[in-house]
Amino acid sequence: VGARAVGLGGAFTGLCDDEASLYYNPDGIATLEDDRVMFTYHNYVEDMQSGFLGYVHQLSPKSHLAGFVSYLNYGDFIETDLSGNELGTFSGGDLLIGCSYALRHSDQLSFGGSVKFIYEKVQKYSATGVAVDLGIKYLGDRERWGGGAMIQNLGAQLSALGTEKDRIPISIRVGGFVRPRDLKLLLTSDVILPIDNTPVVAIGAEYIELKPLRLRMGWNSFG
């Protein structure tokens, strides 16, 4: 989600200074000015598509309220029987609807959280769940450096195919950024700790001298 965050390798938890904060760390919207709208659309190879739509409303100089919708369409799959005979096609997808609130406690410290409803479906099988994201962000030395942390997907499955409900995979994200005084660079990094998978490290850099052009590079250990 977000061309800038993706260009930085996904290392956005501590930086989170634009509308993509709704996905990476909701307390980041507390530093935004005025109302904001964000829309992204991806058309992947192999017939997959995804999109994200978010709206941020400034309630006061220190608080923001937002809503967002995210979806992923898996594309079409060929359905066969046990002998390999084609029976037709089927599809699947994910849908997430969320609401976020963020409060700027001071010029350095902000808090935020999101409540999310999750719906997933493959062929005729579906499941639903609810989850919460909780985040905190700190800015230091005139915003030359800072950091943040978020607990993502605290929640439970509401409905499942059978009687046994799976746990929603919780992740802990910790990140930071720095703008060195003598370099026209923004450097950022994240460590992502999913409870059901191996840790992920992300790093990114943004060259800011060529405004309005921004040059970005990133690396992510996922996969």
PDB file of C-alpha atoms in Angstrom:
ATOM      1  CA  VAL A   1       0.000   0.000   0.000  1.00  0.00           C
ATOM      2  CA  GLY A   2       1.399   3.389  -1.030  1.00  0.00           C
ATOM      3  CA  ALA A   3       3.982   3.945  -3.780  1.00  0.00           C
ATOM      4  CA  ARG A   4       6.332   5.793  -1.422  1.00  0.00           C
ATOM      5  CA  ALA A   5       6.223   3.162   1.317  1.00  0.00           C
ATOM      6  CA  VAL A   6       6.710   0.360  -1.218  1.00  0.00           C
ATOM      7  CA  GLY A   7       9.612   2.276  -2.791  1.00  0.00           C
ATOM      8  CA  LEU A   8      11.235   2.355   0.656  1.00  0.00           C
ATOM      9  CA  GLY A   9      10.998  -1.415   0.937  1.00  0.00           C
ATOM     10  CA  GLY A  10       8.011  -1.220   3.273  1.00  0.00           C
ATOM     11  CA  ALA A  11      10.127   0.425   5.998  1.00  0.00           C
ATOM     12  CA  PHE A  12       7.422   2.903   7.011  1.00  0.00           C
ATOM     13  CA  THR A  13       6.373   2.116  10.591  1.00  0.00           C
ATOM     14  CA  GLY A  14       8.579   4.768  12.203  1.00  0.00           C
ATOM     15  CA  LEU A  15       8.342   7.327   9.378  1.00  0.00           C
ATOM     16  CA  CYS A  16       4.557   7.092   8.677  1.00  0.00           C
ATOM     17  CA  ASP A  17       4.096  10.725   7.606  1.00  0.00           C
ATOM     18  CA  ASP A  18       1.465  10.469   4.872  1.00  0.00           C
ATOM     19  CA  GLU A  19      -1.902   8.831   4.195  1.00  0.00           C
ATOM     20  CA  ALA A  20      -0.329   5.346   3.857  1.00  0.00           C
ATOM     21  CA  SER A  21      -0.014   5.470   7.664  1.00  0.00           C
ATOM     22  CA  LEU A  22      -3.529   4.026   7.729  1.00  0.00           C
ATOM     23  CA  TYR A  23      -1.919   0.708   6.739  1.00  0.00           C
ATOM     24  CA  TYR A  24       1.569   0.891   8.280  1.00  0.00           C
ATOM     25  CA  ASN A  25       0.980   2.767  11.566  1.00  0.00           C
ATOM     26  CA  PRO A  26      -2.281   4.685  12.152  1.00  0.00           C
ATOM     27  CA  ASP A  27      -0.810   7.242  14.567  1.00  0.00           C
ATOM     28  CA  GLY A  28       0.992   8.806  11.594  1.00  0.00           C
ATOM     29  CA  ILE A  29      -2.185  10.554  10.436  1.00  0.00           C
ATOM     30  CA  ALA A  30      -2.034  12.722  13.578  1.00  0.00           C
ATOM     31  CA  THR A  31       0.696  14.854  11.955  1.00  0.00           C
ATOM     32  CA  LEU A  32      -1.225  15.525   8.732  1.00  0.00           C
ATOM     33  CA  GLU A  33      -2.710  18.919   7.951  1.00  0.00           C
ATOM     34  CA  ASP A  34      -6.253  19.359   6.622  1.00  0.00           C
ATOM     35  CA  ASP A  35      -8.291  16.522   5.094  1.00  0.00           C
ATOM     36  CA  ARG A  36      -6.584  13.943   2.885  1.00  0.00           C
ATOM     37  CA  VAL A  37      -7.649  11.318   0.331  1.00  0.00           C
ATOM     38  CA  MET A  38      -5.547   8.390  -0.887  1.00  0.00           C
ATOM     39  CA  PHE A  39      -6.319   5.938  -3.697  1.00  0.00           C
ATOM     40  CA  THR A  40      -4.059   3.213  -5.087  1.00  0.00           C
ATOM     41  CA  TYR A  41      -4.690   0.466  -7.628  1.00  0.00           C
ATOM     42  CA  HIS A  42      -2.410  -2.423  -8.645  1.00  0.00           C
ATOM     43  CA  ASN A  43      -2.937  -4.704 -11.636  1.00  0.00           C
ATOM     44  CA  TYR A  44      -0.528  -7.580 -11.058  1.00  0.00           C
ATOM     45  CA  VAL A  45       0.597 -10.346 -13.384  1.00  0.00           C
ATOM     46  CA  GLU A  46      -1.490 -13.533 -13.428  1.00  0.00           C
ATOM     47  CA  ASP A  47      -4.809 -11.683 -13.223  1.00  0.00           C
ATOM     48  CA  MET A  48      -4.436 -10.439  -9.611  1.00  0.00           C
ATOM     49  CA  GLN A  49      -5.668  -6.975  -8.637  1.00  0.00           C
ATOM     50  CA  SER A  50      -5.652  -4.905  -5.462  1.00  0.00           C
ATOM     51  CA  GLY A  51      -6.735  -1.462  -4.347  1.00  0.00           C
ATOM     52  CA  PHE A  52      -6.793   0.855  -1.340  1.00  0.00           C
ATOM     53  CA  LEU A  53      -9.008   3.875  -0.663  1.00  0.00           C
ATOM     54  CA  GLY A  54      -8.580   6.046   2.430  1.00  0.00           C
ATOM     55  CA  TYR A  55     -10.001   9.337   3.707  1.00  0.00           C
ATOM     56  CA  VAL A  56      -8.521  11.302   6.629  1.00  0.00           C
ATOM     57  CA  HIS A  57     -10.551  14.049   8.335  1.00  0.00           C
ATOM     58  CA  GLN A  58      -8.995  16.562  10.711  1.00  0.00           C
ATOM     59  CA  LEU A  59     -11.210  16.856  13.773  1.00  0.00           C
ATOM     60  CA  SER A  60      -8.936  19.389  15.478  1.00  0.00           C
ATOM     61  CA  PRO A  61      -5.309  20.539  15.179  1.00  0.00           C
ATOM     62  CA  LYS A  62      -4.322  17.514  17.277  1.00  0.00           C
ATOM     63  CA  SER A  63      -6.773  14.764  16.287  1.00  0.00           C
ATOM     64  CA  HIS A  64      -7.806  12.974  13.097  1.00  0.00           C
ATOM     65  CA  LEU A  65     -10.471  10.449  12.163  1.00  0.00           C
ATOM     66  CA  ALA A  66     -10.187   8.251   9.063  1.00  0.00           C
ATOM     67  CA  GLY A  67     -11.866   5.449   7.156  1.00  0.00           C
ATOM     68  CA  PHE A  68     -10.385   3.085   4.597  1.00  0.00           C
ATOM     69  CA  VAL A  69     -11.170   0.110   2.365  1.00  0.00           C
ATOM     70  CA  SER A  70      -8.632  -2.388   1.006  1.00  0.00           C
ATOM     71  CA  TYR A  71      -9.205  -5.339  -1.325  1.00  0.00           C
ATOM     72  CA  LEU A  72      -7.282  -8.078  -3.116  1.00  0.00           C
ATOM     73  CA  ASN A  73      -8.735 -10.114  -5.977  1.00  0.00           C
ATOM     74  CA  TYR A  74      -6.940 -13.402  -6.627  1.00  0.00           C
ATOM     75  CA  GLY A  75      -8.077 -13.673 -10.254  1.00  0.00           C
ATOM     76  CA  ASP A  76      -9.530 -16.788 -11.879  1.00  0.00           C
ATOM     77  CA  PHE A  77      -8.467 -20.382 -11.181  1.00  0.00           C
ATOM     78  CA  ILE A  78      -9.291 -23.491 -13.223  1.00  0.00           C
ATOM     79  CA  GLU A  79     -11.422 -25.929 -11.244  1.00  0.00           C
ATOM     80  CA  THR A  80     -10.888 -29.654 -11.895  1.00  0.00           C
ATOM     81  CA  ASP A  81     -12.052 -32.955 -10.483  1.00  0.00           C
ATOM     82  CA  LEU A  82      -9.733 -35.650  -9.092  1.00  0.00           C
ATOM     83  CA  SER A  83      -9.109 -36.956 -12.624  1.00  0.00           C
ATOM     84  CA  GLY A  84      -8.018 -33.542 -13.887  1.00  0.00           C
ATOM     85  CA  ASN A  85     -11.145 -32.832 -15.928  1.00  0.00           C
ATOM     86  CA  GLU A  86     -11.905 -29.118 -16.091  1.00  0.00           C
ATOM     87  CA  LEU A  87     -15.161 -28.120 -14.440  1.00  0.00           C
ATOM     88  CA  GLY A  88     -14.941 -24.363 -14.947  1.00  0.00           C
ATOM     89  CA  THR A  89     -13.306 -21.529 -13.079  1.00  0.00           C
ATOM     90  CA  PHE A  90     -13.538 -20.006  -9.619  1.00  0.00           C
ATOM     91  CA  SER A  91     -12.095 -16.944  -7.904  1.00  0.00           C
ATOM     92  CA  GLY A  92     -11.392 -15.507  -4.484  1.00  0.00           C
ATOM     93  CA  GLY A  93     -10.454 -12.352  -2.666  1.00  0.00           C
ATOM     94  CA  ASP A  94      -9.995 -10.386   0.533  1.00  0.00           C
ATOM     95  CA  LEU A  95     -11.867  -7.286   1.700  1.00  0.00           C
ATOM     96  CA  LEU A  96     -10.913  -5.087   4.653  1.00  0.00           C
ATOM     97  CA  ILE A  97     -12.939  -2.145   5.987  1.00  0.00           C
ATOM     98  CA  GLY A  98     -11.423  -0.021   8.743  1.00  0.00           C
ATOM     99  CA  CYS A  99     -11.742   3.105  10.860  1.00  0.00           C
ATOM    100  CA  SER A 100      -8.788   4.921  12.459  1.00  0.00           C
ATOM    101  CA  TYR A 101      -8.319   7.596  15.110  1.00  0.00           C
ATOM    102  CA  ALA A 102      -5.057   9.372  15.967  1.00  0.00           C
ATOM    103  CA  LEU A 103      -4.155  11.940  18.618  1.00  0.00           C
ATOM    104  CA  ARG A 104      -1.097  14.200  18.683  1.00  0.00           C
ATOM    105  CA  HIS A 105      -0.227  14.373  22.370  1.00  0.00           C
ATOM    106  CA  SER A 106       2.643  16.830  21.797  1.00  0.00           C
ATOM    107  CA  ASP A 107       4.984  17.941  19.008  1.00  0.00           C
ATOM    108  CA  GLN A 108       7.017  14.799  19.659  1.00  0.00           C
ATOM    109  CA  LEU A 109       4.503  12.117  20.661  1.00  0.00           C
ATOM    110  CA  SER A 110       1.383  10.755  18.962  1.00  0.00           C
ATOM    111  CA  PHE A 111      -0.900   7.737  19.387  1.00  0.00           C
ATOM    112  CA  GLY A 112      -3.302   5.997  17.057  1.00  0.00           C
ATOM    113  CA  GLY A 113      -5.439   2.944  16.481  1.00  0.00           C
ATOM    114  CA  SER A 114      -7.596   1.213  13.883  1.00  0.00           C
ATOM    115  CA  VAL A 115     -10.570  -1.137  14.061  1.00  0.00           C
ATOM    116  CA  LYS A 116     -10.897  -3.459  11.058  1.00  0.00           C
ATOM    117  CA  PHE A 117     -13.497  -5.857   9.671  1.00  0.00           C
ATOM    118  CA  ILE A 118     -11.993  -8.613   7.506  1.00  0.00           C
ATOM    119  CA  TYR A 119     -13.759 -10.786   4.919  1.00  0.00           C
ATOM    120  CA  GLU A 120     -12.065 -13.505   2.868  1.00  0.00           C
ATOM    121  CA  LYS A 121     -13.532 -15.855   0.275  1.00  0.00           C
ATOM    122  CA  VAL A 122     -12.294 -18.619  -2.033  1.00  0.00           C
ATOM    123  CA  GLN A 123     -14.876 -20.193  -4.334  1.00  0.00           C
ATOM    124  CA  LYS A 124     -17.967 -20.691  -2.106  1.00  0.00           C
ATOM    125  CA  TYR A 125     -16.007 -20.785   1.165  1.00  0.00           C
ATOM    126  CA  SER A 126     -15.652 -17.653   3.294  1.00  0.00           C
ATOM    127  CA  ALA A 127     -14.551 -16.393   6.704  1.00  0.00           C
ATOM    128  CA  THR A 128     -14.827 -13.125   8.642  1.00  0.00           C
ATOM    129  CA  GLY A 129     -12.948 -11.509  11.494  1.00  0.00           C
ATOM    130  CA  VAL A 130     -12.317  -8.312  13.429  1.00  0.00           C
ATOM    131  CA  ALA A 131      -8.952  -6.883  14.445  1.00  0.00           C
ATOM    132  CA  VAL A 132      -7.345  -3.832  16.035  1.00  0.00           C
ATOM    133  CA  ASP A 133      -4.063  -2.042  15.243  1.00  0.00           C
ATOM    134  CA  LEU A 134      -2.409   0.073  17.970  1.00  0.00           C
ATOM    135  CA  GLY A 135       0.524   2.392  17.290  1.00  0.00           C
ATOM    136  CA  ILE A 136       2.798   5.022  18.804  1.00  0.00           C
ATOM    137  CA  LYS A 137       5.234   7.475  17.187  1.00  0.00           C
ATOM    138  CA  TYR A 138       7.955   9.748  18.549  1.00  0.00           C
ATOM    139  CA  LEU A 139       9.709  12.628  16.758  1.00  0.00           C
ATOM    140  CA  GLY A 140      12.981  14.154  17.963  1.00  0.00           C
ATOM    141  CA  ASP A 141      15.314  17.047  17.101  1.00  0.00           C
ATOM    142  CA  ARG A 142      13.019  19.032  14.771  1.00  0.00           C
ATOM    143  CA  GLU A 143      11.821  15.849  13.062  1.00  0.00           C
ATOM    144  CA  ARG A 144      15.352  14.912  11.952  1.00  0.00           C
ATOM    145  CA  TRP A 145      14.905  11.497  13.537  1.00  0.00           C
ATOM    146  CA  GLY A 146      12.129   9.479  15.055  1.00  0.00           C
ATOM    147  CA  GLY A 147      10.612   6.093  15.510  1.00  0.00           C
ATOM    148  CA  GLY A 148       7.429   4.182  15.974  1.00  0.00           C
ATOM    149  CA  ALA A 149       5.933   0.839  16.889  1.00  0.00           C
ATOM    150  CA  MET A 150       2.683  -0.941  16.171  1.00  0.00           C
ATOM    151  CA  ILE A 151       0.884  -4.104  17.214  1.00  0.00           C
ATOM    152  CA  GLN A 152      -1.039  -5.242  14.143  1.00  0.00           C
ATOM    153  CA  ASN A 153      -4.063  -7.557  13.915  1.00  0.00           C
ATOM    154  CA  LEU A 154      -5.104  -8.021  17.530  1.00  0.00           C
ATOM    155  CA  GLY A 155      -8.412  -9.750  17.034  1.00  0.00           C
ATOM    156  CA  ALA A 156     -10.449 -12.859  16.466  1.00  0.00           C
ATOM    157  CA  GLN A 157     -12.132 -14.826  13.718  1.00  0.00           C
ATOM    158  CA  LEU A 158     -15.922 -14.420  13.708  1.00  0.00           C
ATOM    159  CA  SER A 159     -16.919 -17.123  11.251  1.00  0.00           C
ATOM    160  CA  ALA A 160     -15.112 -19.987   9.550  1.00  0.00           C
ATOM    161  CA  LEU A 161     -15.751 -22.882   7.181  1.00  0.00           C
ATOM    162  CA  GLY A 162     -15.864 -25.441  10.007  1.00  0.00           C
ATOM    163  CA  THR A 163     -16.249 -25.319  13.767  1.00  0.00           C
ATOM    164  CA  GLU A 164     -12.577 -24.559  14.504  1.00  0.00           C
ATOM    165  CA  LYS A 165     -11.550 -20.922  14.210  1.00  0.00           C
ATOM    166  CA  ASP A 166      -7.941 -19.948  13.498  1.00  0.00           C
ATOM    167  CA  ARG A 167      -6.057 -17.148  15.216  1.00  0.00           C
ATOM    168  CA  ILE A 168      -5.598 -13.964  13.204  1.00  0.00           C
ATOM    169  CA  PRO A 169      -1.822 -13.601  12.613  1.00  0.00           C
ATOM    170  CA  ILE A 170      -0.531 -10.847  14.916  1.00  0.00           C
ATOM    171  CA  SER A 171       2.544  -8.835  13.921  1.00  0.00           C
ATOM    172  CA  ILE A 172       4.730  -6.430  15.875  1.00  0.00           C
ATOM    173  CA  ARG A 173       6.320  -3.677  13.792  1.00  0.00           C
ATOM    174  CA  VAL A 174       9.147  -1.449  15.061  1.00  0.00           C
ATOM    175  CA  GLY A 175      10.883   1.159  12.924  1.00  0.00           C
ATOM    176  CA  GLY A 176      12.823   4.394  12.796  1.00  0.00           C
ATOM    177  CA  PHE A 177      14.140   7.048  10.447  1.00  0.00           C
ATOM    178  CA  VAL A 178      16.898   9.665  10.332  1.00  0.00           C
ATOM    179  CA  ARG A 179      17.679  12.696   8.166  1.00  0.00           C
ATOM    180  CA  PRO A 180      21.488  13.194   8.477  1.00  0.00           C
ATOM    181  CA  ARG A 181      22.436  16.884   8.708  1.00  0.00           C
ATOM    182  CA  ASP A 182      25.092  16.793   5.988  1.00  0.00           C
ATOM    183  CA  LEU A 183      23.263  14.491   3.554  1.00  0.00           C
ATOM    184  CA  LYS A 184      20.209  15.128   1.403  1.00  0.00           C
ATOM    185  CA  LEU A 185      18.916  11.710   2.360  1.00  0.00           C
ATOM    186  CA  LEU A 186      16.141  10.186   4.392  1.00  0.00           C
ATOM    187  CA  LEU A 187      17.086   6.762   5.799  1.00  0.00           C
ATOM    188  CA  THR A 188      14.483   4.435   7.266  1.00  0.00           C
ATOM    189  CA  SER A 189      14.318   0.880   8.586  1.00  0.00           C
ATOM    190  CA  ASP A 190      11.792  -1.575  10.042  1.00  0.00           C
ATOM    191  CA  VAL A 191      11.776  -4.882  11.869  1.00  0.00           C
ATOM    192  CA  ILE A 192       8.542  -6.868  11.496  1.00  0.00           C
ATOM    193  CA  LEU A 193       7.872  -9.786  13.851  1.00  0.00           C
ATOM    194  CA  PRO A 194       4.928 -11.991  12.807  1.00  0.00           C
ATOM    195  CA  ILE A 195       3.914 -14.585  15.388  1.00  0.00           C
ATOM    196  CA  ASP A 196       3.395 -17.245  12.691  1.00  0.00           C
ATOM    197  CA  ASN A 197       6.443 -16.631  10.499  1.00  0.00           C
ATOM    198  CA  THR A 198      10.095 -15.586  10.467  1.00  0.00           C
ATOM    199  CA  PRO A 199      11.118 -11.960  11.253  1.00  0.00           C
ATOM    200  CA  VAL A 200      11.342  -9.520   8.357  1.00  0.00           C
ATOM    201  CA  VAL A 201      13.837  -6.655   7.976  1.00  0.00           C
ATOM    202  CA  ALA A 202      13.147  -3.680   5.692  1.00  0.00           C
ATOM    203  CA  ILE A 203      15.384  -0.720   4.843  1.00  0.00           C
ATOM    204  CA  GLY A 204      14.896   2.268   2.560  1.00  0.00           C
ATOM    205  CA  ALA A 205      16.465   5.524   1.393  1.00  0.00           C
ATOM    206  CA  GLU A 206      15.007   8.630  -0.239  1.00  0.00           C
ATOM    207  CA  TYR A 207      17.046  11.340  -1.984  1.00  0.00           C
ATOM    208  CA  ILE A 208      15.254  14.652  -1.436  1.00  0.00           C
ATOM    209  CA  GLU A 209      17.486  17.201  -3.233  1.00  0.00           C
ATOM    210  CA  LEU A 210      15.735  17.016  -6.636  1.00  0.00           C
ATOM    211  CA  LYS A 211      12.309  18.341  -5.552  1.00  0.00           C
ATOM    212  CA  PRO A 212       9.664  17.708  -6.734  1.00  0.00           C
ATOM    213  CA  LEU A 213      11.372  14.527  -7.975  1.00  0.00           C
ATOM    214  CA  ARG A 214      12.069  11.940  -5.258  1.00  0.00           C
ATOM    215  CA  LEU A 215      14.466   9.060  -5.839  1.00  0.00           C
ATOM    216  CA  ARG A 216      13.853   6.026  -3.629  1.00  0.00           C
ATOM    217  CA  MET A 217      15.316   2.588  -3.104  1.00  0.00           C
ATOM    218  CA  GLY A 218      14.406  -0.159  -0.687  1.00  0.00           C
ATOM    219  CA  TRP A 219      15.094  -3.741   0.327  1.00  0.00           C
ATOM    220  CA  ASN A 220      12.941  -6.230   2.186  1.00  0.00           C
ATOM    221  CA  SER A 221      13.963  -9.670   3.455  1.00  0.00           C
ATOM    222  CA  PHE A 222      10.482 -11.177   3.022  1.00  0.00           C
ATOM    223  CA  GLY A 223      10.743 -14.293   0.850  1.00  0.00           C
TER     224      GLY A 223
END
